[in-house]
DNA sequence: GCAGTTATCAAGGACTCCATCTAAAGGCGT
DNA sequence: ACGCCTTTAGATGGAGTCCTTGATAACTGC
């Protein structure tokens, strides 16, 4: 029924504790053992034991002790983000982007190539290979040195890493992305929908770091959503969670059209910001439609936070307030709204997080 | 961030394992140690140890071994549902219902009194007290012998057991239900929205027993929803999850009205079943509106299952197929739809489950 | 009655966590 | 410079949990 944390083995207990230590160390500045033990809830002795093990495996490193203070100086430990590398790939309609990150989600190297939605399947795959190759070369890595790789793309993705349905990209439905990538990077590959991993990225390195219930809105020429529920990415039974846009009443199919239908093809956001009346009216209609779907998500889930990402998020200043006002009309409790700061790399970063989540459990301890 | 299963203590490991054993024993017919150990993933010896402990505390009991079969007959153990009792209370507009159940969710005693939505606060509370008293007397229990009590009512409920907002009941907003009940039954009381606990009941004793992602629809003169996500009840950050009905576009505010607006005030479902044209048309309009909101929930969450409960569920035969067809129009993947079989007691049963979830952890083991 | 099968029970070992104690390292006052 | 105080490091022994192994017990079928 639930993915219940079956107790089991003693080993498992140690793993859980090692997990806790790593989590604390990753979120906080370097800690002493005493601080750590208080944080994790273990005794000092056990904490020391765990840390010792993590040191040996390379997950944590020691930093020189802080000067000053009374008593014997305590050793301090930090998370070793450089212990491994992750590859995150974003295969979109207009660009393919690959990033190599450390375990903390810092982007070390980033490469992209422009593509078009009309590109054929094999050309898009070739572009992907090319970008991955460049990113890896820039990092001085080979595929098999990676801890894992994550791939994000538009459309519905099934559990085995195959694209079930993609409306935006030609010849993309049915492509076996996991299979294609597996040969190019060593071993572990996971594939997921781009909105979903963008949500993941926000909880990892973005503006939703401490939210356990969050709705991510991809606002761009496509509109989509990704959901974090109970601190975890919610995929849905058929991997189709967050697809509220399929409902006409949600307004998402129509929403971006309001912005496109302008006589001059300039930046509607800039025009609206400058006071252009027709641009402002178009934006109002966009927000009104967008808000329908967002309201549905918010009323359904009652999240702590809504994060706006996607291409339009860089212009969010002009529509954030109207959006908030529109949500106030419908929602019982309008959540806080934040704008993503991850820019173009959000999706690729989330893909890297996918890779991390997949790879960590095995490597956490000696055994 | 997440409510992470902090490892901690060795004791905790044993608790997790005891949990697993109990879960298996509750879901399955009496098991032998060998079967159990395979199920739980522990060695036979450890399983025996756990079971021994659970025997002493009273959570499990031995049944006489099965006859027949080769080899030494194995001892068999069953979950002792009669080890404790739970109280579940459903405070609605038209009735107040209290049930006393065993730990398995079997209703042992059930009492109810009719009320009206217009009843004042103190009268409704008095009716509640009366019903609880009767149910407890019938069970031969006093409040302090209960393992816990759960209360469900319409409206939004906050974390402390206070009704934040109730539109259907007069003088109900602001009432401190947990406080009121705490004096009458011993100790632990939890209060929750009725749709939410009805969903809980379906995963416990209803038709959603093995679904970890489920949407429960309360279909009646009010329409509401409760969500099970990842095997757990999803409350939302402000306890307002599932309130999609607040969105006009979802159609739920209007939906039941189609059924009420008939010239003769008979049973519209019976009439539709008999072929009455206007009744069928009204039902069609009802389903069309209902499906908008349900589609929004389904597209958002992509659940494994949708369960229809509430007053109309007993007439679901006449609108289940139309509903399914309507969902097919909007949803990418229409989930399985089942009809609740818990009848009037669903909400009260879910309230009892609330009580169980709250009370079990402490009492699980000796220490 | 005997072989075959399966379960119970006990003993020993490994691992994890904890409490406690001593040694070490630095600041501070005299 | 010296001892005192505070805090941490590191080591030891004990308790709890799980696992493996092997001896013993109970029942069936021939």
PDB file of C-alpha atoms in Angstrom, chain A residues 6-220:
ATOM      1  CA  UNK A   6       9.922  -1.017   6.438  1.00  0.00           C
ATOM      2  CA  UNK A   7      12.307  -1.244   9.305  1.00  0.00           C
ATOM      3  CA  UNK A   8      14.234  -4.376   8.628  1.00  0.00           C
ATOM      4  CA  UNK A   9      17.891  -4.508   8.978  1.00  0.00           C
ATOM      5  CA  UNK A  10      20.236  -2.750  11.357  1.00  0.00           C
ATOM      6  CA  UNK A  11      22.051  -1.510   8.314  1.00  0.00           C
ATOM      7  CA  UNK A  12      18.977   0.381   7.332  1.00  0.00           C
ATOM      8  CA  UNK A  13      18.972   2.219  10.603  1.00  0.00           C
ATOM      9  CA  UNK A  14      22.488   3.368  10.046  1.00  0.00           C
ATOM     10  CA  UNK A  15      21.543   4.485   6.558  1.00  0.00           C
ATOM     11  CA  UNK A  16      18.680   6.539   7.874  1.00  0.00           C
ATOM     12  CA  UNK A  17      20.974   8.177  10.374  1.00  0.00           C
ATOM     13  CA  UNK A  18      23.641   8.805   7.771  1.00  0.00           C
ATOM     14  CA  UNK A  19      20.903  10.366   5.670  1.00  0.00           C
ATOM     15  CA  UNK A  20      19.967  12.700   8.462  1.00  0.00           C
ATOM     16  CA  UNK A  21      23.554  13.737   9.008  1.00  0.00           C
ATOM     17  CA  UNK A  22      24.070  14.460   5.350  1.00  0.00           C
ATOM     18  CA  UNK A  23      20.871  16.407   5.136  1.00  0.00           C
ATOM     19  CA  UNK A  24      21.848  18.621   8.036  1.00  0.00           C
ATOM     20  CA  UNK A  25      25.354  19.103   6.758  1.00  0.00           C
ATOM     21  CA  UNK A  26      24.070  20.051   3.340  1.00  0.00           C
ATOM     22  CA  UNK A  27      21.630  22.625   4.629  1.00  0.00           C
ATOM     23  CA  UNK A  28      23.796  24.214   7.284  1.00  0.00           C
ATOM     24  CA  UNK A  29      27.256  25.683   7.559  1.00  0.00           C
ATOM     25  CA  UNK A  30      29.992  23.361   8.836  1.00  0.00           C
ATOM     26  CA  UNK A  31      28.969  21.738  12.078  1.00  0.00           C
ATOM     27  CA  UNK A  32      30.743  20.336  15.096  1.00  0.00           C
ATOM     28  CA  UNK A  33      29.892  16.877  16.321  1.00  0.00           C
ATOM     29  CA  UNK A  34      28.042  18.241  19.304  1.00  0.00           C
ATOM     30  CA  UNK A  35      25.891  20.456  17.121  1.00  0.00           C
ATOM     31  CA  UNK A  36      25.302  17.636  14.712  1.00  0.00           C
ATOM     32  CA  UNK A  37      24.293  15.167  17.362  1.00  0.00           C
ATOM     33  CA  UNK A  38      21.798  17.596  18.791  1.00  0.00           C
ATOM     34  CA  UNK A  39      20.409  18.218  15.333  1.00  0.00           C
ATOM     35  CA  UNK A  40      20.137  14.609  14.309  1.00  0.00           C
ATOM     36  CA  UNK A  41      18.974  13.312  17.649  1.00  0.00           C
ATOM     37  CA  UNK A  42      21.719  10.758  18.074  1.00  0.00           C
ATOM     38  CA  UNK A  43      24.201  10.574  20.894  1.00  0.00           C
ATOM     39  CA  UNK A  44      27.511  12.246  20.346  1.00  0.00           C
ATOM     40  CA  UNK A  45      29.288   8.923  20.174  1.00  0.00           C
ATOM     41  CA  UNK A  46      27.028   7.528  17.505  1.00  0.00           C
ATOM     42  CA  UNK A  47      27.196  10.718  15.535  1.00  0.00           C
ATOM     43  CA  UNK A  48      30.948  10.486  15.590  1.00  0.00           C
ATOM     44  CA  UNK A  49      30.719   6.966  14.300  1.00  0.00           C
ATOM     45  CA  UNK A  50      28.461   7.973  11.448  1.00  0.00           C
ATOM     46  CA  UNK A  51      30.594  10.947  10.528  1.00  0.00           C
ATOM     47  CA  UNK A  52      33.705   8.787  10.594  1.00  0.00           C
ATOM     48  CA  UNK A  53      32.106   6.478   8.085  1.00  0.00           C
ATOM     49  CA  UNK A  54      30.964   9.330   5.893  1.00  0.00           C
ATOM     50  CA  UNK A  55      34.482  10.744   5.970  1.00  0.00           C
ATOM     51  CA  UNK A  56      35.918   7.487   4.719  1.00  0.00           C
ATOM     52  CA  UNK A  57      33.434   7.235   1.889  1.00  0.00           C
ATOM     53  CA  UNK A  58      33.988  10.847   0.936  1.00  0.00           C
ATOM     54  CA  UNK A  59      30.626  12.395   1.629  1.00  0.00           C
ATOM     55  CA  UNK A  60      31.971  14.826   4.198  1.00  0.00           C
ATOM     56  CA  UNK A  61      35.259  16.585   4.823  1.00  0.00           C
ATOM     57  CA  UNK A  62      36.829  18.263   7.779  1.00  0.00           C
ATOM     58  CA  UNK A  63      37.414  21.998   7.859  1.00  0.00           C
ATOM     59  CA  UNK A  64      39.889  23.718  10.125  1.00  0.00           C
ATOM     60  CA  UNK A  65      38.357  24.456  13.505  1.00  0.00           C
ATOM     61  CA  UNK A  66      36.992  27.902  14.281  1.00  0.00           C
ATOM     62  CA  UNK A  67      39.307  30.065  16.331  1.00  0.00           C
ATOM     63  CA  UNK A  68      38.196  31.621  19.565  1.00  0.00           C
ATOM     64  CA  UNK A  69      35.750  30.316  22.074  1.00  0.00           C
ATOM     65  CA  UNK A  70      36.316  28.494  25.281  1.00  0.00           C
ATOM     66  CA  UNK A  71      37.175  24.837  25.658  1.00  0.00           C
ATOM     67  CA  UNK A  72      38.951  22.471  23.351  1.00  0.00           C
ATOM     68  CA  UNK A  73      38.311  23.481  19.769  1.00  0.00           C
ATOM     69  CA  UNK A  74      35.786  21.227  18.129  1.00  0.00           C
ATOM     70  CA  UNK A  75      36.397  19.628  14.770  1.00  0.00           C
ATOM     71  CA  UNK A  76      34.041  20.867  12.145  1.00  0.00           C
ATOM     72  CA  UNK A  77      32.685  18.979   9.192  1.00  0.00           C
ATOM     73  CA  UNK A  78      31.144  20.056   5.924  1.00  0.00           C
ATOM     74  CA  UNK A  79      29.290  18.326   3.160  1.00  0.00           C
ATOM     75  CA  UNK A  80      31.606  17.440   0.300  1.00  0.00           C
ATOM     76  CA  UNK A  81      29.653  18.603  -2.680  1.00  0.00           C
ATOM     77  CA  UNK A  82      32.596  17.803  -4.929  1.00  0.00           C
ATOM     78  CA  UNK A  83      32.523  14.119  -4.065  1.00  0.00           C
ATOM     79  CA  UNK A  84      30.628  13.399  -7.223  1.00  0.00           C
ATOM     80  CA  UNK A  85      29.082  14.888 -10.326  1.00  0.00           C
ATOM     81  CA  UNK A  86      25.627  14.806 -11.822  1.00  0.00           C
ATOM     82  CA  UNK A  87      24.421  15.374 -15.337  1.00  0.00           C
ATOM     83  CA  UNK A  88      21.141  17.103 -16.007  1.00  0.00           C
ATOM     84  CA  UNK A  89      19.727  17.453 -19.493  1.00  0.00           C
ATOM     85  CA  UNK A  90      16.807  19.555 -20.650  1.00  0.00           C
ATOM     86  CA  UNK A  91      15.520  18.619 -24.086  1.00  0.00           C
ATOM     87  CA  UNK A  92      13.094  21.310 -25.116  1.00  0.00           C
ATOM     88  CA  UNK A  93      11.544  22.626 -28.267  1.00  0.00           C
ATOM     89  CA  UNK A  94      13.909  25.511 -28.762  1.00  0.00           C
ATOM     90  CA  UNK A  95      17.065  24.401 -26.985  1.00  0.00           C
ATOM     91  CA  UNK A  96      18.837  21.396 -25.611  1.00  0.00           C
ATOM     92  CA  UNK A  97      20.724  22.181 -22.427  1.00  0.00           C
ATOM     93  CA  UNK A  98      23.088  20.010 -20.442  1.00  0.00           C
ATOM     94  CA  UNK A  99      24.559  20.916 -17.061  1.00  0.00           C
ATOM     95  CA  UNK A 100      27.150  19.205 -14.929  1.00  0.00           C
ATOM     96  CA  UNK A 101      26.612  19.909 -11.248  1.00  0.00           C
ATOM     97  CA  UNK A 102      28.172  18.929  -7.973  1.00  0.00           C
ATOM     98  CA  UNK A 103      26.178  17.122  -5.333  1.00  0.00           C
ATOM     99  CA  UNK A 104      24.964  20.406  -3.924  1.00  0.00           C
ATOM    100  CA  UNK A 105      23.394  21.469  -7.163  1.00  0.00           C
ATOM    101  CA  UNK A 106      25.956  24.074  -8.077  1.00  0.00           C
ATOM    102  CA  UNK A 107      26.193  24.242 -11.831  1.00  0.00           C
ATOM    103  CA  UNK A 108      29.816  23.688 -12.772  1.00  0.00           C
ATOM    104  CA  UNK A 109      29.452  23.562 -16.519  1.00  0.00           C
ATOM    105  CA  UNK A 110      26.597  24.342 -18.842  1.00  0.00           C
ATOM    106  CA  UNK A 111      26.289  23.872 -22.586  1.00  0.00           C
ATOM    107  CA  UNK A 112      23.391  24.339 -24.929  1.00  0.00           C
ATOM    108  CA  UNK A 113      22.472  24.267 -28.582  1.00  0.00           C
ATOM    109  CA  UNK A 114      19.452  25.839 -30.242  1.00  0.00           C
ATOM    110  CA  UNK A 115      16.950  23.518 -31.897  1.00  0.00           C
ATOM    111  CA  UNK A 116      13.458  23.911 -33.302  1.00  0.00           C
ATOM    112  CA  UNK A 117      10.227  22.169 -32.387  1.00  0.00           C
ATOM    113  CA  UNK A 118      10.042  20.796 -35.907  1.00  0.00           C
ATOM    114  CA  UNK A 119      13.352  18.999 -35.724  1.00  0.00           C
ATOM    115  CA  UNK A 120      13.148  15.263 -36.371  1.00  0.00           C
ATOM    116  CA  UNK A 121      13.714  12.662 -33.757  1.00  0.00           C
ATOM    117  CA  UNK A 122      17.181  11.562 -34.702  1.00  0.00           C
ATOM    118  CA  UNK A 123      18.370  15.134 -35.182  1.00  0.00           C
ATOM    119  CA  UNK A 124      17.132  16.075 -31.744  1.00  0.00           C
ATOM    120  CA  UNK A 125      18.814  13.052 -30.255  1.00  0.00           C
ATOM    121  CA  UNK A 126      22.013  13.924 -32.088  1.00  0.00           C
ATOM    122  CA  UNK A 127      21.868  17.455 -30.716  1.00  0.00           C
ATOM    123  CA  UNK A 128      21.403  15.981 -27.259  1.00  0.00           C
ATOM    124  CA  UNK A 129      24.427  13.762 -27.647  1.00  0.00           C
ATOM    125  CA  UNK A 130      26.473  16.689 -28.844  1.00  0.00           C
ATOM    126  CA  UNK A 131      25.521  18.920 -25.913  1.00  0.00           C
ATOM    127  CA  UNK A 132      26.154  16.193 -23.390  1.00  0.00           C
ATOM    128  CA  UNK A 133      29.524  15.517 -24.923  1.00  0.00           C
ATOM    129  CA  UNK A 134      30.514  19.159 -24.681  1.00  0.00           C
ATOM    130  CA  UNK A 135      29.344  19.542 -21.099  1.00  0.00           C
ATOM    131  CA  UNK A 136      31.221  16.433 -20.031  1.00  0.00           C
ATOM    132  CA  UNK A 137      34.366  17.492 -21.839  1.00  0.00           C
ATOM    133  CA  UNK A 138      34.191  20.906 -20.202  1.00  0.00           C
ATOM    134  CA  UNK A 139      34.005  19.188 -16.844  1.00  0.00           C
ATOM    135  CA  UNK A 140      36.812  16.833 -17.742  1.00  0.00           C
ATOM    136  CA  UNK A 141      34.598  13.858 -17.092  1.00  0.00           C
ATOM    137  CA  UNK A 142      33.551  10.773 -18.934  1.00  0.00           C
ATOM    138  CA  UNK A 143      30.015   9.426 -18.713  1.00  0.00           C
ATOM    139  CA  UNK A 144      30.951   6.515 -16.534  1.00  0.00           C
ATOM    140  CA  UNK A 145      32.438   8.802 -13.899  1.00  0.00           C
ATOM    141  CA  UNK A 146      29.026  10.352 -13.256  1.00  0.00           C
ATOM    142  CA  UNK A 147      26.966   9.428 -10.253  1.00  0.00           C
ATOM    143  CA  UNK A 148      23.896   9.596 -12.393  1.00  0.00           C
ATOM    144  CA  UNK A 149      22.122  11.410 -15.167  1.00  0.00           C
ATOM    145  CA  UNK A 150      18.663  12.879 -15.371  1.00  0.00           C
ATOM    146  CA  UNK A 151      16.804  13.905 -18.466  1.00  0.00           C
ATOM    147  CA  UNK A 152      13.795  16.163 -18.716  1.00  0.00           C
ATOM    148  CA  UNK A 153      11.671  16.748 -21.746  1.00  0.00           C
ATOM    149  CA  UNK A 154       8.242  18.050 -22.633  1.00  0.00           C
ATOM    150  CA  UNK A 155       5.422  15.594 -22.735  1.00  0.00           C
ATOM    151  CA  UNK A 156       4.339  12.652 -20.649  1.00  0.00           C
ATOM    152  CA  UNK A 157       7.053  10.225 -19.698  1.00  0.00           C
ATOM    153  CA  UNK A 158       6.458   6.701 -18.458  1.00  0.00           C
ATOM    154  CA  UNK A 159       8.265   4.891 -15.693  1.00  0.00           C
ATOM    155  CA  UNK A 160      10.793   3.244 -17.966  1.00  0.00           C
ATOM    156  CA  UNK A 161      11.996   6.495 -19.476  1.00  0.00           C
ATOM    157  CA  UNK A 162      10.017   6.456 -22.676  1.00  0.00           C
ATOM    158  CA  UNK A 163       8.098   9.467 -23.978  1.00  0.00           C
ATOM    159  CA  UNK A 164       4.456   8.454 -23.991  1.00  0.00           C
ATOM    160  CA  UNK A 165       3.022  11.547 -25.559  1.00  0.00           C
ATOM    161  CA  UNK A 166       4.524  14.778 -26.769  1.00  0.00           C
ATOM    162  CA  UNK A 167       2.439  17.305 -28.599  1.00  0.00           C
ATOM    163  CA  UNK A 168       5.006  20.062 -28.823  1.00  0.00           C
ATOM    164  CA  UNK A 169       7.841  18.133 -30.471  1.00  0.00           C
ATOM    165  CA  UNK A 170       7.657  16.312 -33.741  1.00  0.00           C
ATOM    166  CA  UNK A 171       8.484  12.606 -33.869  1.00  0.00           C
ATOM    167  CA  UNK A 172       9.016  12.631 -30.144  1.00  0.00           C
ATOM    168  CA  UNK A 173       6.200  10.379 -28.935  1.00  0.00           C
ATOM    169  CA  UNK A 174       7.518   6.912 -28.291  1.00  0.00           C
ATOM    170  CA  UNK A 175      11.209   7.712 -28.164  1.00  0.00           C
ATOM    171  CA  UNK A 176      13.088   5.648 -25.590  1.00  0.00           C
ATOM    172  CA  UNK A 177      15.183   8.364 -24.001  1.00  0.00           C
ATOM    173  CA  UNK A 178      16.461   6.266 -21.123  1.00  0.00           C
ATOM    174  CA  UNK A 179      17.631   3.608 -23.504  1.00  0.00           C
ATOM    175  CA  UNK A 180      19.326   6.115 -25.750  1.00  0.00           C
ATOM    176  CA  UNK A 181      21.150   7.799 -22.899  1.00  0.00           C
ATOM    177  CA  UNK A 182      22.121   4.677 -21.036  1.00  0.00           C
ATOM    178  CA  UNK A 183      24.777   3.820 -23.569  1.00  0.00           C
ATOM    179  CA  UNK A 184      26.246   7.303 -23.532  1.00  0.00           C
ATOM    180  CA  UNK A 185      26.532   7.890 -19.815  1.00  0.00           C
ATOM    181  CA  UNK A 186      27.413   5.172 -17.369  1.00  0.00           C
ATOM    182  CA  UNK A 187      24.487   3.303 -15.948  1.00  0.00           C
ATOM    183  CA  UNK A 188      21.826   5.128 -14.052  1.00  0.00           C
ATOM    184  CA  UNK A 189      19.539   7.356 -16.121  1.00  0.00           C
ATOM    185  CA  UNK A 190      16.148   8.719 -15.227  1.00  0.00           C
ATOM    186  CA  UNK A 191      13.726  10.580 -17.444  1.00  0.00           C
ATOM    187  CA  UNK A 192      10.913  12.832 -16.375  1.00  0.00           C
ATOM    188  CA  UNK A 193       8.587  15.538 -17.560  1.00  0.00           C
ATOM    189  CA  UNK A 194      10.135  19.019 -17.603  1.00  0.00           C
ATOM    190  CA  UNK A 195       7.546  20.742 -15.408  1.00  0.00           C
ATOM    191  CA  UNK A 196       7.922  18.088 -12.749  1.00  0.00           C
ATOM    192  CA  UNK A 197      11.673  18.367 -12.511  1.00  0.00           C
ATOM    193  CA  UNK A 198      11.521  22.156 -12.581  1.00  0.00           C
ATOM    194  CA  UNK A 199       9.423  21.880  -9.434  1.00  0.00           C
ATOM    195  CA  UNK A 200      12.063  19.592  -8.004  1.00  0.00           C
ATOM    196  CA  UNK A 201      14.752  22.129  -8.772  1.00  0.00           C
ATOM    197  CA  UNK A 202      12.893  24.820  -6.869  1.00  0.00           C
ATOM    198  CA  UNK A 203      12.799  22.740  -3.717  1.00  0.00           C
ATOM    199  CA  UNK A 204      16.458  21.888  -4.138  1.00  0.00           C
ATOM    200  CA  UNK A 205      18.181  25.093  -5.114  1.00  0.00           C
ATOM    201  CA  UNK A 206      15.372  27.507  -5.789  1.00  0.00           C
ATOM    202  CA  UNK A 207      12.897  29.593  -3.893  1.00  0.00           C
ATOM    203  CA  UNK A 208      10.922  26.683  -2.447  1.00  0.00           C
ATOM    204  CA  UNK A 209      13.685  25.178  -0.402  1.00  0.00           C
ATOM    205  CA  UNK A 210      11.709  24.825   2.778  1.00  0.00           C
ATOM    206  CA  UNK A 211       8.261  24.147   1.402  1.00  0.00           C
ATOM    207  CA  UNK A 212       6.916  20.649   1.623  1.00  0.00           C
ATOM    208  CA  UNK A 213       3.747  21.397  -0.336  1.00  0.00           C
ATOM    209  CA  UNK A 214       4.372  23.479  -3.389  1.00  0.00           C
ATOM    210  CA  UNK A 215       2.881  24.108  -6.813  1.00  0.00           C
ATOM    211  CA  UNK A 216       5.257  25.058  -9.585  1.00  0.00           C
ATOM    212  CA  UNK A 217       3.828  26.829 -12.593  1.00  0.00           C
ATOM    213  CA  UNK A 218       5.729  26.791 -15.826  1.00  0.00           C
ATOM    214  CA  UNK A 219       4.582  30.024 -17.463  1.00  0.00           C
ATOM    215  CA  UNK A 220       5.707  30.416 -21.023  1.00  0.00           C
TER     216      UNK A 220
END
